[in-house]
mmCIF file of C-alpha atoms in Angstrom:
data_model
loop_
_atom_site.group_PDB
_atom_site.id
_atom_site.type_symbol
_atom_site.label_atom_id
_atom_site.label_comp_id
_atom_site.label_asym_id
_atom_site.label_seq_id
_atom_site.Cartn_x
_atom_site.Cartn_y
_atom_site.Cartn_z
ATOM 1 C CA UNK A 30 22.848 3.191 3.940
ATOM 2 C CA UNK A 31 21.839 5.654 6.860
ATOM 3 C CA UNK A 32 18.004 7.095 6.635
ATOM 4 C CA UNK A 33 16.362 9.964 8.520
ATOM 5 C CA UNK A 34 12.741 10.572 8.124
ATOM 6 C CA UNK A 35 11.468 14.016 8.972
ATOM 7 C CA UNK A 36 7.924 14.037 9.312
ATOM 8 C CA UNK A 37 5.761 17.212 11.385
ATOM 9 C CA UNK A 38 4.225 14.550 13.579
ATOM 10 C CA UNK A 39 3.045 11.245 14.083
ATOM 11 C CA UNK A 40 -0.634 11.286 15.148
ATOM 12 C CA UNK A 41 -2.280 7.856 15.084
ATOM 13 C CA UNK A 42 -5.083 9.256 12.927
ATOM 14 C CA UNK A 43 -2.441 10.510 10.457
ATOM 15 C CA UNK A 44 -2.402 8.565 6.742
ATOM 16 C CA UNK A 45 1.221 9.794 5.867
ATOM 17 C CA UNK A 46 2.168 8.795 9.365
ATOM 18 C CA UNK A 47 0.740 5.174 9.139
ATOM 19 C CA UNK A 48 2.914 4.663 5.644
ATOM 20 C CA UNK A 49 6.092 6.174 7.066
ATOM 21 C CA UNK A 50 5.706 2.839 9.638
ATOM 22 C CA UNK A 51 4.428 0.320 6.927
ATOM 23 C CA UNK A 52 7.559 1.761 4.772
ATOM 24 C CA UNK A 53 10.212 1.813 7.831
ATOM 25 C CA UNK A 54 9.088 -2.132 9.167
ATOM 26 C CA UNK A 55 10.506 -2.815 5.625
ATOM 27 C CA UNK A 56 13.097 -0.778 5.267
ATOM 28 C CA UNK A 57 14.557 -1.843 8.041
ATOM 29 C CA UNK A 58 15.958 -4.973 7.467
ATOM 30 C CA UNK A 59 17.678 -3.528 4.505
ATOM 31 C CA UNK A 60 19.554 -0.379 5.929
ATOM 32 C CA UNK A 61 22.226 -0.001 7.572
ATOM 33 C CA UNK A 62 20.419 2.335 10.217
ATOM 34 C CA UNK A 63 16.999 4.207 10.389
ATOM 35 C CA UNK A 64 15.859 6.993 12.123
ATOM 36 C CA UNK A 65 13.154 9.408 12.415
ATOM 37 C CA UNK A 66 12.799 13.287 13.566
ATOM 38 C CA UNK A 67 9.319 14.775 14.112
ATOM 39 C CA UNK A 68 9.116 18.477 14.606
ATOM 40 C CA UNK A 69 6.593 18.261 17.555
ATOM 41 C CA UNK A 70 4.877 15.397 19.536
ATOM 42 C CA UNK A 71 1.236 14.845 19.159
ATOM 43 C CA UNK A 72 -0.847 12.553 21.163
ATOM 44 C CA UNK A 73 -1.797 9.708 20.597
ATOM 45 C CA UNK A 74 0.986 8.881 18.466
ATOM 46 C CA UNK A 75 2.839 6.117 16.788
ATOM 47 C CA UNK A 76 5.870 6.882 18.558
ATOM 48 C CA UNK A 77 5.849 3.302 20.193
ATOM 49 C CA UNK A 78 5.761 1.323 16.885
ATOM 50 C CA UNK A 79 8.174 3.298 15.217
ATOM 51 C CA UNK A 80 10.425 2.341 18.242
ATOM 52 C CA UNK A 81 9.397 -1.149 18.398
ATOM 53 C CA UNK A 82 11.389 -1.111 14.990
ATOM 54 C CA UNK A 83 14.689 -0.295 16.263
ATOM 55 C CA UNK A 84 14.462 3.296 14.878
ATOM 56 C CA UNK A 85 15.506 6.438 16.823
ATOM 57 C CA UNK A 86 13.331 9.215 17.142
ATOM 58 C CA UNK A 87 13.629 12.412 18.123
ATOM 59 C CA UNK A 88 11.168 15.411 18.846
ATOM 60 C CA UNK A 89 12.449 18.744 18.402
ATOM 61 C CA UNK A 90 10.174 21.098 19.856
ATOM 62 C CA UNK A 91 6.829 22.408 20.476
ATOM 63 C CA UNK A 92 5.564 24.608 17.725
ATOM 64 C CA UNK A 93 6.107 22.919 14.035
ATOM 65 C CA UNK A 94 5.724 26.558 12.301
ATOM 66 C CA UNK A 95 9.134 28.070 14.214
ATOM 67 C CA UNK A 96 11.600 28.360 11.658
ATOM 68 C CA UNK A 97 14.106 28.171 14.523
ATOM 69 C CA UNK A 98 13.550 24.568 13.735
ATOM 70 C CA UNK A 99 15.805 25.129 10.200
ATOM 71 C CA UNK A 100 18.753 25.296 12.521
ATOM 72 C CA UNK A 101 18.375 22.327 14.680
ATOM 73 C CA UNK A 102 17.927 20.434 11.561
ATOM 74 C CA UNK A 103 20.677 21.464 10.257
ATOM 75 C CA UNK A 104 22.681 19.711 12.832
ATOM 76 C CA UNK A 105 20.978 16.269 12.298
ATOM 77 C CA UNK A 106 20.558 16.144 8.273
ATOM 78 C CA UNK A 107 24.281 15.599 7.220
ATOM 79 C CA UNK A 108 25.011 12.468 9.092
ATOM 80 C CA UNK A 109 22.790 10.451 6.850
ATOM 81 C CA UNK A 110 23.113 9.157 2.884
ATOM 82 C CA UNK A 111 19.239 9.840 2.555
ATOM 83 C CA UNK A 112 16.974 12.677 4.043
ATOM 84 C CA UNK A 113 13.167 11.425 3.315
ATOM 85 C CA UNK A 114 11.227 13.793 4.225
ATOM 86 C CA UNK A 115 6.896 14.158 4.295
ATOM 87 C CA UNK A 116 4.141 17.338 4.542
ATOM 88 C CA UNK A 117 4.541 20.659 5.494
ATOM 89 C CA UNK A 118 5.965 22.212 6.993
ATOM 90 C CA UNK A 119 8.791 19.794 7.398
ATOM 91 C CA UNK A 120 9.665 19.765 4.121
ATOM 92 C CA UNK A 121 10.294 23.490 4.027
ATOM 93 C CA UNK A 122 12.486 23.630 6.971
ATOM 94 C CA UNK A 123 14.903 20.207 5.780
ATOM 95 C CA UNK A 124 14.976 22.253 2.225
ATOM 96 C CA UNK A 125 16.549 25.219 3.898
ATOM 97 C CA UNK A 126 18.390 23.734 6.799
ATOM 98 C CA UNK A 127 20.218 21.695 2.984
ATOM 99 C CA UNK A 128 21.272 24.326 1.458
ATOM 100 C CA UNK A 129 22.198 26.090 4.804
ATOM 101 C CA UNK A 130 23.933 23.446 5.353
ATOM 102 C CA UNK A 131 25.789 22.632 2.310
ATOM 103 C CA UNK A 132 24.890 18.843 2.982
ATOM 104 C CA UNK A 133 26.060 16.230 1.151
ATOM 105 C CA UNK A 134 23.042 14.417 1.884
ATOM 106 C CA UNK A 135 20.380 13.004 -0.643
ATOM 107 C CA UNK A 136 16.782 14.483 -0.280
ATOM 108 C CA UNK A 137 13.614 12.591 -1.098
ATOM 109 C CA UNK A 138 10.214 14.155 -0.601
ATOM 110 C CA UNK A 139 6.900 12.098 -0.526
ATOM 111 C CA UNK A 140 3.955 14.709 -1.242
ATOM 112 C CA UNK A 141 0.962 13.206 -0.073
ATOM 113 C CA UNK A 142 -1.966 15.324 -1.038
ATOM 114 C CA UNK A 143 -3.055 16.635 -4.658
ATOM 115 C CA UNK A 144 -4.455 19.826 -2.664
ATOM 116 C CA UNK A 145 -3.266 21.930 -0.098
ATOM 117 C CA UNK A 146 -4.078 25.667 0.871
ATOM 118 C CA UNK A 147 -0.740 26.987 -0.176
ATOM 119 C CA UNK A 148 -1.739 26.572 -3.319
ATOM 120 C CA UNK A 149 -4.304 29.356 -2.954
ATOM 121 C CA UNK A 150 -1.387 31.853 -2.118
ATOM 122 C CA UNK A 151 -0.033 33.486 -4.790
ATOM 123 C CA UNK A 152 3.694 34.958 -3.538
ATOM 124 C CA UNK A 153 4.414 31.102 -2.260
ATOM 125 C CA UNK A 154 4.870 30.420 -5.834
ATOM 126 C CA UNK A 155 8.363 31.160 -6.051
ATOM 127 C CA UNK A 156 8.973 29.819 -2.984
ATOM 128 C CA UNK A 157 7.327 26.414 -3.116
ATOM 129 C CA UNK A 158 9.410 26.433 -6.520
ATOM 130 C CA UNK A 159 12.631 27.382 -4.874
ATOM 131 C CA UNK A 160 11.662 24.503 -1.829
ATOM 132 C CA UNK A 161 10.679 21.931 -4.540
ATOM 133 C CA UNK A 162 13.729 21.978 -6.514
ATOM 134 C CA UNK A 163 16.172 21.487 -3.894
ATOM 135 C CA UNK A 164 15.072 17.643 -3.709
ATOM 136 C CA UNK A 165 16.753 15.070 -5.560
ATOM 137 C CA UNK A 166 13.366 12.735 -5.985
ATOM 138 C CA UNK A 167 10.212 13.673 -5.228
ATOM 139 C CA UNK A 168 7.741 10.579 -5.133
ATOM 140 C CA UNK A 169 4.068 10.997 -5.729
ATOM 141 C CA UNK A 170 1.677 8.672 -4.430
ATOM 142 C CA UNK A 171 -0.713 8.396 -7.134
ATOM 143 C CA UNK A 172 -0.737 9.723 -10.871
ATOM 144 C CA UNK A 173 -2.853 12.964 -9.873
ATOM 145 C CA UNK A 174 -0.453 13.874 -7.255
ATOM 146 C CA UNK A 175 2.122 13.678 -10.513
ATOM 147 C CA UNK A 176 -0.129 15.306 -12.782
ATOM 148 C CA UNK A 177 -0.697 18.386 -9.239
ATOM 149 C CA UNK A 178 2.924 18.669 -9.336
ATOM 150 C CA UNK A 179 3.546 19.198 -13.036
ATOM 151 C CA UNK A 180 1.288 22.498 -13.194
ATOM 152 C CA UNK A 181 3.654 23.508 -10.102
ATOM 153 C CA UNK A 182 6.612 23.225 -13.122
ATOM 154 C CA UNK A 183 8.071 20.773 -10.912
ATOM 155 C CA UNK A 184 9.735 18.592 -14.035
ATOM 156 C CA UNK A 185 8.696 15.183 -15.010
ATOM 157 C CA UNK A 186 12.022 13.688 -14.272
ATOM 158 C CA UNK A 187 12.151 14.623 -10.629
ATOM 159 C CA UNK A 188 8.654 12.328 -10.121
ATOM 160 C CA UNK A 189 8.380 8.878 -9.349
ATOM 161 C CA UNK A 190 5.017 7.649 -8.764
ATOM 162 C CA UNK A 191 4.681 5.100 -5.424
ATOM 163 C CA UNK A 192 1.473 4.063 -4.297
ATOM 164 C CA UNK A 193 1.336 3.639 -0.769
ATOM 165 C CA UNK A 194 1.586 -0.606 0.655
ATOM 166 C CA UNK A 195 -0.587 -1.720 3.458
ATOM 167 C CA UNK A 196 0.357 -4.673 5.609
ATOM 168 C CA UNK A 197 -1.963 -6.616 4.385
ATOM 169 C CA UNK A 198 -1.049 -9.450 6.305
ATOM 170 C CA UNK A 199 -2.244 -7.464 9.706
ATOM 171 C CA UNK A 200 -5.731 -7.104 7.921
ATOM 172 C CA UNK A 201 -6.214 -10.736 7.334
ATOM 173 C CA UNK A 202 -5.208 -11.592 10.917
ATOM 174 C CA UNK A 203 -7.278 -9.284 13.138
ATOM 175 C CA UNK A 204 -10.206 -10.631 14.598
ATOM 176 C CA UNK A 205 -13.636 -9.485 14.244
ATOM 177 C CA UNK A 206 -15.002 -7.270 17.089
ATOM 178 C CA UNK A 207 -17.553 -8.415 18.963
ATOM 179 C CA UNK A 208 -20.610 -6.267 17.786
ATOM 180 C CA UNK A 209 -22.441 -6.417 20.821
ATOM 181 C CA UNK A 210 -19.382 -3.316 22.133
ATOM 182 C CA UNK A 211 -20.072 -0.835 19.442
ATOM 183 C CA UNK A 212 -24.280 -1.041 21.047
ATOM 184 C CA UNK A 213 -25.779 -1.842 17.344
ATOM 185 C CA UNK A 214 -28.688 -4.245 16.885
ATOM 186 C CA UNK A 215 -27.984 -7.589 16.055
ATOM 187 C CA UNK A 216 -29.700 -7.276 12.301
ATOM 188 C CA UNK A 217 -27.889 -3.784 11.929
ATOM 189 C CA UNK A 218 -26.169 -3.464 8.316
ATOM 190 C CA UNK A 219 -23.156 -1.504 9.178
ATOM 191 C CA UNK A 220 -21.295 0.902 6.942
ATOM 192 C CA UNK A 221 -18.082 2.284 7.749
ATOM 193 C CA UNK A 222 -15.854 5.499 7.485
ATOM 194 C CA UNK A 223 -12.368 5.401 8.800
ATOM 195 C CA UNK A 224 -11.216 9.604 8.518
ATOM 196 C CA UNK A 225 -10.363 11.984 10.320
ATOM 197 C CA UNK A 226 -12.999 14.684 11.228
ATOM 198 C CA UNK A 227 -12.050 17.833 9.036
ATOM 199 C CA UNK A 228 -13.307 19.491 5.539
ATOM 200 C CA UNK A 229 -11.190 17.533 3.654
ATOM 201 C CA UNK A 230 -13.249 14.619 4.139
ATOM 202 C CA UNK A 231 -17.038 14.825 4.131
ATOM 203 C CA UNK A 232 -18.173 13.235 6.306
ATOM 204 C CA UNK A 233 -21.308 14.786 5.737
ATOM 205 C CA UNK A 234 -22.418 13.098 2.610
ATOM 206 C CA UNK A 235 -22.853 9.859 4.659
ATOM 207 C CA UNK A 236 -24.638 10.852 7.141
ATOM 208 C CA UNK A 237 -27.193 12.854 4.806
ATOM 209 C CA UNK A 238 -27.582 9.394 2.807
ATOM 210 C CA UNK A 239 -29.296 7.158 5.842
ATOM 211 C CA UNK A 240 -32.056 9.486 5.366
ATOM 212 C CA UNK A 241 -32.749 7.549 2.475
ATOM 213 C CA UNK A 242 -31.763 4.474 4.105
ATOM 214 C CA UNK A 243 -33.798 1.823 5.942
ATOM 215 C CA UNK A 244 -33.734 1.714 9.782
ATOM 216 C CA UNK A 245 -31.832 -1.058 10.175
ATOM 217 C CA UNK A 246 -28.505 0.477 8.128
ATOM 218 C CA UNK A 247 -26.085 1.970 10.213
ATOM 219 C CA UNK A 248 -23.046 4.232 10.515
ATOM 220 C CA UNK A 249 -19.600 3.629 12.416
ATOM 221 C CA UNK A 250 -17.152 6.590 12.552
ATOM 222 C CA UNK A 251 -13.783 6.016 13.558
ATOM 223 C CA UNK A 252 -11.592 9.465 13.998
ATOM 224 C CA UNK A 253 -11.299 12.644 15.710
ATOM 225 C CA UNK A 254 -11.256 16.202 14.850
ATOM 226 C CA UNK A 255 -12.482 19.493 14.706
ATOM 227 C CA UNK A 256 -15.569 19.047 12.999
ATOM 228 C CA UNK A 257 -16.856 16.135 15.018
ATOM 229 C CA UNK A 258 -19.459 18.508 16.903
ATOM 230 C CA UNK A 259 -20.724 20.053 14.033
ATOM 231 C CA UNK A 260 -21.183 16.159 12.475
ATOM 232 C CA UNK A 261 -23.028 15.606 15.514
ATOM 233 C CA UNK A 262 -25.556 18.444 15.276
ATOM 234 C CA UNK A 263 -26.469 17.676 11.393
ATOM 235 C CA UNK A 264 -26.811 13.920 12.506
ATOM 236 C CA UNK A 265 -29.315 15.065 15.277
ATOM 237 C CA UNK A 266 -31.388 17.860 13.010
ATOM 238 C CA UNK A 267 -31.505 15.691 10.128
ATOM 239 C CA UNK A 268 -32.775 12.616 12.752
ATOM 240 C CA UNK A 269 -30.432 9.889 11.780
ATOM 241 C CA UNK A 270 -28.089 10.500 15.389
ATOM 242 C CA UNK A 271 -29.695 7.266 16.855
ATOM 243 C CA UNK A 272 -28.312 5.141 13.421
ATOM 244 C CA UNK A 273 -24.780 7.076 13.795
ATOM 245 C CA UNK A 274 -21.726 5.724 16.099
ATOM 246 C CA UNK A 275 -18.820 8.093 16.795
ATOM 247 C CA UNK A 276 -16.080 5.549 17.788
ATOM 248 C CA UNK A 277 -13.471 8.117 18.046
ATOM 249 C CA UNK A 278 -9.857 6.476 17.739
ATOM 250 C CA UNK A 279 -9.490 3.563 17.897
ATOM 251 C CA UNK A 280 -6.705 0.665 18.150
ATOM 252 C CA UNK A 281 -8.704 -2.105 16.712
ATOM 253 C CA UNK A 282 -9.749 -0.738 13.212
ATOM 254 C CA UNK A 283 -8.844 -3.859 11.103
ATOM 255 C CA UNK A 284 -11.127 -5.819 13.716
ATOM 256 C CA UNK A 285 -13.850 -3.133 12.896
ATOM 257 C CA UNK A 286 -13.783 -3.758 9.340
ATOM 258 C CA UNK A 287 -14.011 -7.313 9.633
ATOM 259 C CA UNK A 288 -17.354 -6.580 10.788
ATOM 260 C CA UNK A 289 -18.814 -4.024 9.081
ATOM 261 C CA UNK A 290 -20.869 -4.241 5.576
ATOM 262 C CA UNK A 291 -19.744 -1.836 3.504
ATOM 263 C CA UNK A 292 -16.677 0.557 3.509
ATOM 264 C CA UNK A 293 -17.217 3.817 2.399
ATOM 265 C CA UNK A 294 -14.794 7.031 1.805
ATOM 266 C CA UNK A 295 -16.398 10.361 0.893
ATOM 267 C CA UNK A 296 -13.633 12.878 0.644
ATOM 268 C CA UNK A 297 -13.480 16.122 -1.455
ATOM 269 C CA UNK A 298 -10.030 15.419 -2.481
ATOM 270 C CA UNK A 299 -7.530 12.505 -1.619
ATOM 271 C CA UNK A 300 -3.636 12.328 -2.573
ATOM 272 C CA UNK A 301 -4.272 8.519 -2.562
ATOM 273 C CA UNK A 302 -6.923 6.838 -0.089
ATOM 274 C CA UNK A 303 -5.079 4.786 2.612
ATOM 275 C CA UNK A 304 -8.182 3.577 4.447
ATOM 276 C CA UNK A 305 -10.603 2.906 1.473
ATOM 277 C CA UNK A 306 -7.702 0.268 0.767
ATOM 278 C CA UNK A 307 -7.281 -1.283 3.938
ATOM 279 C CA UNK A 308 -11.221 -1.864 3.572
ATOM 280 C CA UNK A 309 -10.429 -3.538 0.544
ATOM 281 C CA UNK A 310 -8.195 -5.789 1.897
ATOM 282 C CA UNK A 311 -10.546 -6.561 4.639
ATOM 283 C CA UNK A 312 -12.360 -7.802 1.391
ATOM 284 C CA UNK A 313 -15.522 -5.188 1.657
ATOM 285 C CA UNK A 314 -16.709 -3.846 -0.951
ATOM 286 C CA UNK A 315 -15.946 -0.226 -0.960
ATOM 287 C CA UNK A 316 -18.001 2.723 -2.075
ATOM 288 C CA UNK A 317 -15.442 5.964 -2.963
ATOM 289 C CA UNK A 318 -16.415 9.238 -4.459
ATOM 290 C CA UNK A 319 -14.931 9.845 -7.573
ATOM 291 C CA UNK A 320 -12.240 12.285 -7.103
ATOM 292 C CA UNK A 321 -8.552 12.175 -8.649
ATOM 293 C CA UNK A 322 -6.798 10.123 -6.405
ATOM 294 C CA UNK A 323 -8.689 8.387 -4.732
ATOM 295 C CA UNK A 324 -10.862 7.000 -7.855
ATOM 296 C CA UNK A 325 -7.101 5.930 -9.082
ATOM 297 C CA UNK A 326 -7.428 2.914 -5.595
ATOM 298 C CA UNK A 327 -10.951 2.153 -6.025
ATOM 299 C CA UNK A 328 -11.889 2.068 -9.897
ATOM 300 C CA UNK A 329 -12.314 -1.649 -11.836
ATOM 301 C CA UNK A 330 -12.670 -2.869 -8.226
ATOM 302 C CA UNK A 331 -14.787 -0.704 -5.829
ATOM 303 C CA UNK A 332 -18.065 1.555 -6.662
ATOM 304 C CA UNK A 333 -17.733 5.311 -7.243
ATOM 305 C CA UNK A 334 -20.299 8.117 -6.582
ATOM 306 C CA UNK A 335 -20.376 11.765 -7.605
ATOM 307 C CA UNK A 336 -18.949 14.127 -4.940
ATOM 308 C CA UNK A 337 -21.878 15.369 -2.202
ATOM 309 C CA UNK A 338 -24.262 13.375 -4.286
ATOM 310 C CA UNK A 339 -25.848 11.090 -1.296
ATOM 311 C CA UNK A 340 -28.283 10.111 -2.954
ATOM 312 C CA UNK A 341 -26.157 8.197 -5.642
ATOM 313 C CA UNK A 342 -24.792 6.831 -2.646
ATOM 314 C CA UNK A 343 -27.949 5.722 -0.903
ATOM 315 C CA UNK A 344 -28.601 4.265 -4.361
ATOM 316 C CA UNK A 345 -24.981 1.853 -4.248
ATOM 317 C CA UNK A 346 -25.382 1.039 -0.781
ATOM 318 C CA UNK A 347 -28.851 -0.588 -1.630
ATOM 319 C CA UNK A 348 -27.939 -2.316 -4.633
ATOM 320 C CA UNK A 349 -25.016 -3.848 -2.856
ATOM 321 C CA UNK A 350 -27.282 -4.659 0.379
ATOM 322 C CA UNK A 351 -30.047 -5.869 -1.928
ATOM 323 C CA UNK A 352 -27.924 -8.173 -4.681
ATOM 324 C CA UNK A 353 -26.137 -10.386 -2.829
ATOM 325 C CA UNK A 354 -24.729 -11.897 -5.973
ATOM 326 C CA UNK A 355 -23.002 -8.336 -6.685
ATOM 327 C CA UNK A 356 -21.994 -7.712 -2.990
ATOM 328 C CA UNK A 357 -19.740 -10.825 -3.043
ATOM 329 C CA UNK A 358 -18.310 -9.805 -6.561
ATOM 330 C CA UNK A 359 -17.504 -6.487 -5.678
ATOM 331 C CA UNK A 360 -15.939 -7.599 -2.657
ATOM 332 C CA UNK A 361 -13.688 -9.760 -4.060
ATOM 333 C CA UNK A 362 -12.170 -7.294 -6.795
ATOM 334 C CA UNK A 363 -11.719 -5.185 -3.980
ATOM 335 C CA UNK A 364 -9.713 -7.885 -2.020
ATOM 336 C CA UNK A 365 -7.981 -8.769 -4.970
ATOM 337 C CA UNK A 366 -6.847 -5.466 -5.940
ATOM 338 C CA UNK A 367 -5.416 -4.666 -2.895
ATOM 339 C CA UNK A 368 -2.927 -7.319 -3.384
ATOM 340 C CA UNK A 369 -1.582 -4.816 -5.717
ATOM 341 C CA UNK A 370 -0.619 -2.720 -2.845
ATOM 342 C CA UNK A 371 1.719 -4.572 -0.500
ATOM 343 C CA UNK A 372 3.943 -2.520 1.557
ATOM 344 C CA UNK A 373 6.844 -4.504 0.476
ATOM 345 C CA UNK A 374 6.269 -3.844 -2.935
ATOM 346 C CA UNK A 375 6.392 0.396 -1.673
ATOM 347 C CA UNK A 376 9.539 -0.617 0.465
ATOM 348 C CA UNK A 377 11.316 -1.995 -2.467
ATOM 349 C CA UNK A 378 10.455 0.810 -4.827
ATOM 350 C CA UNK A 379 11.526 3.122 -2.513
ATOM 351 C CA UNK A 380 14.988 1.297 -1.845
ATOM 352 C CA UNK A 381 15.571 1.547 -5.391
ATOM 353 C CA UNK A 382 14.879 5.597 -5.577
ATOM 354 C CA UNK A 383 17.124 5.390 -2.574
ATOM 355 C CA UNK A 384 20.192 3.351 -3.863
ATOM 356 C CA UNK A 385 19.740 5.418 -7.746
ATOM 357 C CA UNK A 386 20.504 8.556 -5.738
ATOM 358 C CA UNK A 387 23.708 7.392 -3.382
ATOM 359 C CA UNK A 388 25.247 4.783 -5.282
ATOM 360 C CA UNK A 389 23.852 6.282 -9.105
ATOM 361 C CA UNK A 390 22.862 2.469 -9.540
#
């Protein structure tokens, strides 16, 4: 069976990119050849893993938005049994450059994301329609991603719900930082956040709850992004900037986590919540608010807080730092439910969407 992945980019600091390579190390040794086509190359990337895999990968251009793009697709998508495609705006451009096309060619769509600002538009609604229905399977990574795509009269039967697999093995394995690099004091109780800097994900609400925090708690941030400066500035007015690490991105986040206290994930909205699990399995207990999506990872294991309510959060993060008892509990259901979440049991879920549609197993 011969795979192409089309995927907008593959930015380190990317969730959907990080599960195209957890899926792709396993579908590899079951497929008969895999490849992968980003529409533009973003730095730093995850180009050299994907390669490491025996993959091929191809760029193919500069500006993911060009709709010129439709036509070099169009050139690539018919050579393969299955065309898997994930976010915008690839998956506009491979549903076009199909039916251009006339391909033979099975399409699979992963949506990622139970919001996106399309959704605000009102004449993309026949469009999106139009774009949705020309794919054979469309997998959702959580429930509400199903339930998002249902009001979009996408129909039931086209949805297969896959949560995204870690390697969980790669968690396990990495070895603790030394804490002494990330500059924290020696008694420091460190909380983490592993995101991206951009609306989506609040970073905000964390750094609002050390003021309600003793001095000794601290804050690790590991991503990049537009908003990082204006995090900055409310650290510094709000007087918690000498508690607050920016660690940018990094290469060694499982080692992080092995260090740090508590993992916490604050987003407005979440398709599925890629890091608070890979805090799980670095058996922390982690602290989620309670959004669709993302409550579907951490709930009956983790502890979830009412969106922008830092105070609630203040409140778990003490109770968890002051009942050791309860820390230890909570950090094992999180461990233990993220055993539920191996990337081979994605890979063979998806090999089974995959096989349904070419060989109508």
């Amino acid at each position: 069976m011969k795979i192409l992945h089309v995927i907008p980019q593959l930015w380190k600091g990317n969730g959907a990119a990080k599960v195209l390579l957890n899926l792709i190390s396993n579908q590899i040794k079951t497929c008969s050849s895999i490849d992968v086509i980003c529409l533009v190359d973003v730095k730093p990337s995850l180009d050299k893993e994907i390669k490491s895999l025996g993959c091929g990968l191809k760029y193919l251009g500069s500006c993911r938005y060009n709709p010129y793009l439709i036509f070099k697709l169009m050139k690539e998508i018919s050579k393969y049994d299955i065309v898997h495609v994930h976010l915008f705006p690839a998956f506009y451009w491979v549903s076009i450059a199909h039916f251009l096309a006339r391909s033979s060619a099975k399409l699979v769509l992963t949506e990622h994301s139970t919001k996106n600002n399309r959704q605000k538009l009102y004449f993309l609604k026949y469009i999106e329609l139009f774009i949705y229905r020309r794919y054979d399977k469309i997998v959702a990574i959580s429930n509400a991603v199903k339930e998002q795509l249902m009001k979009q009269r996408i129909l039931e039967k086209k949805i297969e719900v896959i949560y995204n697999g870690i390697n969980i093995q790669n968690i396990e394995s990495a070895n603790p930082i030394d804490r002494n690099e990330l500059n924290i004091p020696t008694d420091a109780f460190l909380i983490t956040q592993v995101a991206r800097f951009y609306s989506q994900k609040d970073q905000a609400t964390l750094i609002r709850s050390l003021k309600y925090l003793p001095d000794h708690f601290f804050v690790l941030f590991i991503g990049d992004g537009v908003l990082l400066q204006k995090h900055i500035e409310l650290a510094k007015s709000i007087g918690v900037l000498d508690r607050i690490r920016f660690l940018g991105i990094r290469n060694d986040v499982f080692s992080i986590l092995k260090v740090s206290n508590i993992v916490v994930m604050s987003s407005n909205f979440e398709g599925f919540g890629l890091t608070a699990l890979e805090g799980m399995a670095a058996e922390k207990p982690v602290i989620a608010s309670n959004v669709p999506g993302l409550s579907e990872v951490v709930e009956d294991a983790g502890l979830l807080f009412p969106l922008h309510d830092e105070k609630e959060l203040a409140s778990l993060i003490i109770k968890l730092y002051e009942d050791s008892d309860y820390y230890q509990i909570i950090a094992k259901s999180c461990k233990d439910r993220s055993l539920s979440f191996d990337e081979k049991i994605m890979g063979s879920r998806y090999l089974t969407v995959y096989k349904k549609l070419v060989y109508n197993d």
